[in-house]
PDB file of C-alpha atoms in Angstrom:
ATOM      1  CA  UNK A   1      60.654 208.510  26.729  1.00  0.00           C
ATOM      2  CA  UNK A   2      63.305 206.180  25.372  1.00  0.00           C
ATOM      3  CA  UNK A   3      62.988 202.424  24.970  1.00  0.00           C
ATOM      4  CA  UNK A   4      65.574 199.880  23.883  1.00  0.00           C
ATOM      5  CA  UNK A   5      65.942 196.302  22.736  1.00  0.00           C
ATOM      6  CA  UNK A   6      69.113 194.216  22.798  1.00  0.00           C
ATOM      7  CA  UNK A   7      70.430 191.761  20.214  1.00  0.00           C
ATOM      8  CA  UNK A   8      73.481 189.558  19.912  1.00  0.00           C
ATOM      9  CA  UNK A   9      75.590 188.044  17.188  1.00  0.00           C
ATOM     10  CA  UNK A  10      78.849 186.138  16.935  1.00  0.00           C
ATOM     11  CA  UNK A  11      81.342 187.297  14.332  1.00  0.00           C
ATOM     12  CA  UNK A  12      85.003 187.334  13.380  1.00  0.00           C
ATOM     13  CA  UNK A  13      86.999 190.276  12.102  1.00  0.00           C
ATOM     14  CA  UNK A  14      90.383 191.865  11.934  1.00  0.00           C
ATOM     15  CA  UNK A  15      91.260 195.547  11.910  1.00  0.00           C
ATOM     16  CA  UNK A  16      93.384 196.327   8.849  1.00  0.00           C
ATOM     17  CA  UNK A  17      94.441 199.858   9.829  1.00  0.00           C
ATOM     18  CA  UNK A  18      95.897 199.334  13.298  1.00  0.00           C
ATOM     19  CA  UNK A  19      99.648 199.717  13.892  1.00  0.00           C
ATOM     20  CA  UNK A  20     101.905 196.809  13.017  1.00  0.00           C
ATOM     21  CA  UNK A  21     101.945 194.214  15.788  1.00  0.00           C
ATOM     22  CA  UNK A  22      98.577 195.311  17.258  1.00  0.00           C
ATOM     23  CA  UNK A  23      96.619 192.281  18.487  1.00  0.00           C
ATOM     24  CA  UNK A  24      93.469 193.382  16.628  1.00  0.00           C
ATOM     25  CA  UNK A  25      95.271 193.051  13.298  1.00  0.00           C
ATOM     26  CA  UNK A  26      94.999 189.292  13.755  1.00  0.00           C
ATOM     27  CA  UNK A  27      91.814 187.418  12.968  1.00  0.00           C
ATOM     28  CA  UNK A  28      89.686 187.154  16.113  1.00  0.00           C
ATOM     29  CA  UNK A  29      86.048 187.014  17.142  1.00  0.00           C
ATOM     30  CA  UNK A  30      83.570 188.580  19.527  1.00  0.00           C
ATOM     31  CA  UNK A  31      80.172 187.914  21.008  1.00  0.00           C
ATOM     32  CA  UNK A  32      78.775 191.285  19.958  1.00  0.00           C
ATOM     33  CA  UNK A  33      75.827 192.861  21.798  1.00  0.00           C
ATOM     34  CA  UNK A  34      73.803 195.563  20.062  1.00  0.00           C
ATOM     35  CA  UNK A  35      71.243 197.744  21.803  1.00  0.00           C
ATOM     36  CA  UNK A  36      68.830 199.743  19.647  1.00  0.00           C
ATOM     37  CA  UNK A  37      67.192 202.766  21.308  1.00  0.00           C
ATOM     38  CA  UNK A  38      64.042 204.512  20.092  1.00  0.00           C
ATOM     39  CA  UNK A  39      62.845 207.802  21.536  1.00  0.00           C
ATOM     40  CA  UNK A  40      59.425 209.394  21.356  1.00  0.00           C
ATOM     41  CA  UNK A  41      56.215 210.265  23.074  1.00  0.00           C
ATOM     42  CA  UNK A  42      54.212 207.531  24.715  1.00  0.00           C
ATOM     43  CA  UNK A  43      51.117 206.935  22.605  1.00  0.00           C
ATOM     44  CA  UNK A  44      47.948 207.974  24.370  1.00  0.00           C
ATOM     45  CA  UNK A  45      46.085 204.874  23.215  1.00  0.00           C
ATOM     46  CA  UNK A  46      48.942 202.352  22.848  1.00  0.00           C
ATOM     47  CA  UNK A  47      50.784 203.298  26.026  1.00  0.00           C
ATOM     48  CA  UNK A  48      54.150 202.768  24.346  1.00  0.00           C
ATOM     49  CA  UNK A  49      56.753 204.593  22.262  1.00  0.00           C
ATOM     50  CA  UNK A  50      56.761 201.799  19.685  1.00  0.00           C
ATOM     51  CA  UNK A  51      56.218 198.072  19.661  1.00  0.00           C
ATOM     52  CA  UNK A  52      59.339 196.122  20.660  1.00  0.00           C
ATOM     53  CA  UNK A  53      58.374 193.746  17.851  1.00  0.00           C
ATOM     54  CA  UNK A  54      58.956 196.580  15.356  1.00  0.00           C
ATOM     55  CA  UNK A  55      62.519 196.990  16.640  1.00  0.00           C
ATOM     56  CA  UNK A  56      63.052 193.235  16.424  1.00  0.00           C
ATOM     57  CA  UNK A  57      61.664 193.114  12.871  1.00  0.00           C
ATOM     58  CA  UNK A  58      64.010 195.906  11.760  1.00  0.00           C
ATOM     59  CA  UNK A  59      66.983 194.035  13.206  1.00  0.00           C
ATOM     60  CA  UNK A  60      66.219 190.550  11.811  1.00  0.00           C
ATOM     61  CA  UNK A  61      67.869 191.128   8.396  1.00  0.00           C
ATOM     62  CA  UNK A  62      70.789 192.940  10.032  1.00  0.00           C
ATOM     63  CA  UNK A  63      71.540 190.135  12.465  1.00  0.00           C
ATOM     64  CA  UNK A  64      71.129 187.563   9.681  1.00  0.00           C
ATOM     65  CA  UNK A  65      73.936 189.265   7.736  1.00  0.00           C
ATOM     66  CA  UNK A  66      76.250 189.734  10.730  1.00  0.00           C
ATOM     67  CA  UNK A  67      75.806 186.528  12.715  1.00  0.00           C
ATOM     68  CA  UNK A  68      78.599 183.981  12.259  1.00  0.00           C
ATOM     69  CA  UNK A  69      80.134 186.118   9.524  1.00  0.00           C
ATOM     70  CA  UNK A  70      83.593 187.431   8.757  1.00  0.00           C
ATOM     71  CA  UNK A  71      82.744 191.124   9.053  1.00  0.00           C
ATOM     72  CA  UNK A  72      85.552 192.313   6.772  1.00  0.00           C
ATOM     73  CA  UNK A  73      83.842 190.554   3.835  1.00  0.00           C
ATOM     74  CA  UNK A  74      80.562 192.481   4.279  1.00  0.00           C
ATOM     75  CA  UNK A  75      80.096 195.505   2.023  1.00  0.00           C
ATOM     76  CA  UNK A  76      80.782 198.635   4.082  1.00  0.00           C
ATOM     77  CA  UNK A  77      82.634 196.781   6.850  1.00  0.00           C
ATOM     78  CA  UNK A  78      86.130 196.560   5.431  1.00  0.00           C
ATOM     79  CA  UNK A  79      87.435 198.155   8.645  1.00  0.00           C
ATOM     80  CA  UNK A  80      84.904 196.719  11.129  1.00  0.00           C
ATOM     81  CA  UNK A  81      85.582 198.679  14.294  1.00  0.00           C
ATOM     82  CA  UNK A  82      82.706 198.968  16.775  1.00  0.00           C
ATOM     83  CA  UNK A  83      82.200 202.516  15.548  1.00  0.00           C
ATOM     84  CA  UNK A  84      81.924 201.461  11.900  1.00  0.00           C
ATOM     85  CA  UNK A  85      79.583 198.581  12.791  1.00  0.00           C
ATOM     86  CA  UNK A  86      77.324 200.944  14.785  1.00  0.00           C
ATOM     87  CA  UNK A  87      76.981 203.352  11.834  1.00  0.00           C
ATOM     88  CA  UNK A  88      76.409 200.404   9.444  1.00  0.00           C
ATOM     89  CA  UNK A  89      73.572 199.110  11.645  1.00  0.00           C
ATOM     90  CA  UNK A  90      72.056 202.605  12.038  1.00  0.00           C
ATOM     91  CA  UNK A  91      71.934 203.063   8.269  1.00  0.00           C
ATOM     92  CA  UNK A  92      70.030 199.787   7.863  1.00  0.00           C
ATOM     93  CA  UNK A  93      67.394 200.276  10.571  1.00  0.00           C
ATOM     94  CA  UNK A  94      66.799 204.039  10.642  1.00  0.00           C
ATOM     95  CA  UNK A  95      64.192 203.970   7.874  1.00  0.00           C
ATOM     96  CA  UNK A  96      62.107 201.366   9.704  1.00  0.00           C
ATOM     97  CA  UNK A  97      62.400 202.976  13.138  1.00  0.00           C
ATOM     98  CA  UNK A  98      61.160 206.551  13.400  1.00  0.00           C
ATOM     99  CA  UNK A  99      62.624 207.966  16.567  1.00  0.00           C
ATOM    100  CA  UNK A 100      65.806 205.881  16.389  1.00  0.00           C
ATOM    101  CA  UNK A 101      68.026 207.659  18.905  1.00  0.00           C
ATOM    102  CA  UNK A 102      71.022 205.439  19.536  1.00  0.00           C
ATOM    103  CA  UNK A 103      72.751 202.230  18.472  1.00  0.00           C
ATOM    104  CA  UNK A 104      75.146 200.774  21.029  1.00  0.00           C
ATOM    105  CA  UNK A 105      77.653 198.117  19.921  1.00  0.00           C
ATOM    106  CA  UNK A 106      79.628 196.185  22.516  1.00  0.00           C
ATOM    107  CA  UNK A 107      82.457 193.824  21.575  1.00  0.00           C
ATOM    108  CA  UNK A 108      82.663 192.434  25.099  1.00  0.00           C
ATOM    109  CA  UNK A 109      81.541 193.210  28.648  1.00  0.00           C
ATOM    110  CA  UNK A 110      83.761 196.263  29.011  1.00  0.00           C
ATOM    111  CA  UNK A 111      84.219 197.814  25.552  1.00  0.00           C
ATOM    112  CA  UNK A 112      81.858 199.361  23.052  1.00  0.00           C
ATOM    113  CA  UNK A 113      80.495 202.533  21.531  1.00  0.00           C
ATOM    114  CA  UNK A 114      77.251 204.473  21.193  1.00  0.00           C
ATOM    115  CA  UNK A 115      76.219 206.103  17.901  1.00  0.00           C
ATOM    116  CA  UNK A 116      73.499 208.751  17.886  1.00  0.00           C
ATOM    117  CA  UNK A 117      73.306 209.585  14.192  1.00  0.00           C
ATOM    118  CA  UNK A 118      75.231 212.099  12.131  1.00  0.00           C
ATOM    119  CA  UNK A 119      78.976 211.834  11.587  1.00  0.00           C
TER     120      UNK A 119
END
């Protein structure tokens, strides 16, 4: 079974390694959506994989750092692509969420990425 919980944050960034003239080289912002997935067996007594509150608690400090921030200034996010942000989030919540199976980062309604651990 796999469960998920969604979070949002507003942030600005620029991508320093795109080709000259690329629109993402300019400072811009997104209403990011992050979905955290946890996989596991449904507990016989609890009836759930894990408490959604545990996912929320793991994400509180992450969202506090990212929300209304300039992502490029955050340690580890010097090149804050969706892919880099997804790995950065994974590394901060994995220890608190046994069974973490996927972190999805969306920059907008039509673009994003899914990270499933490993490189």
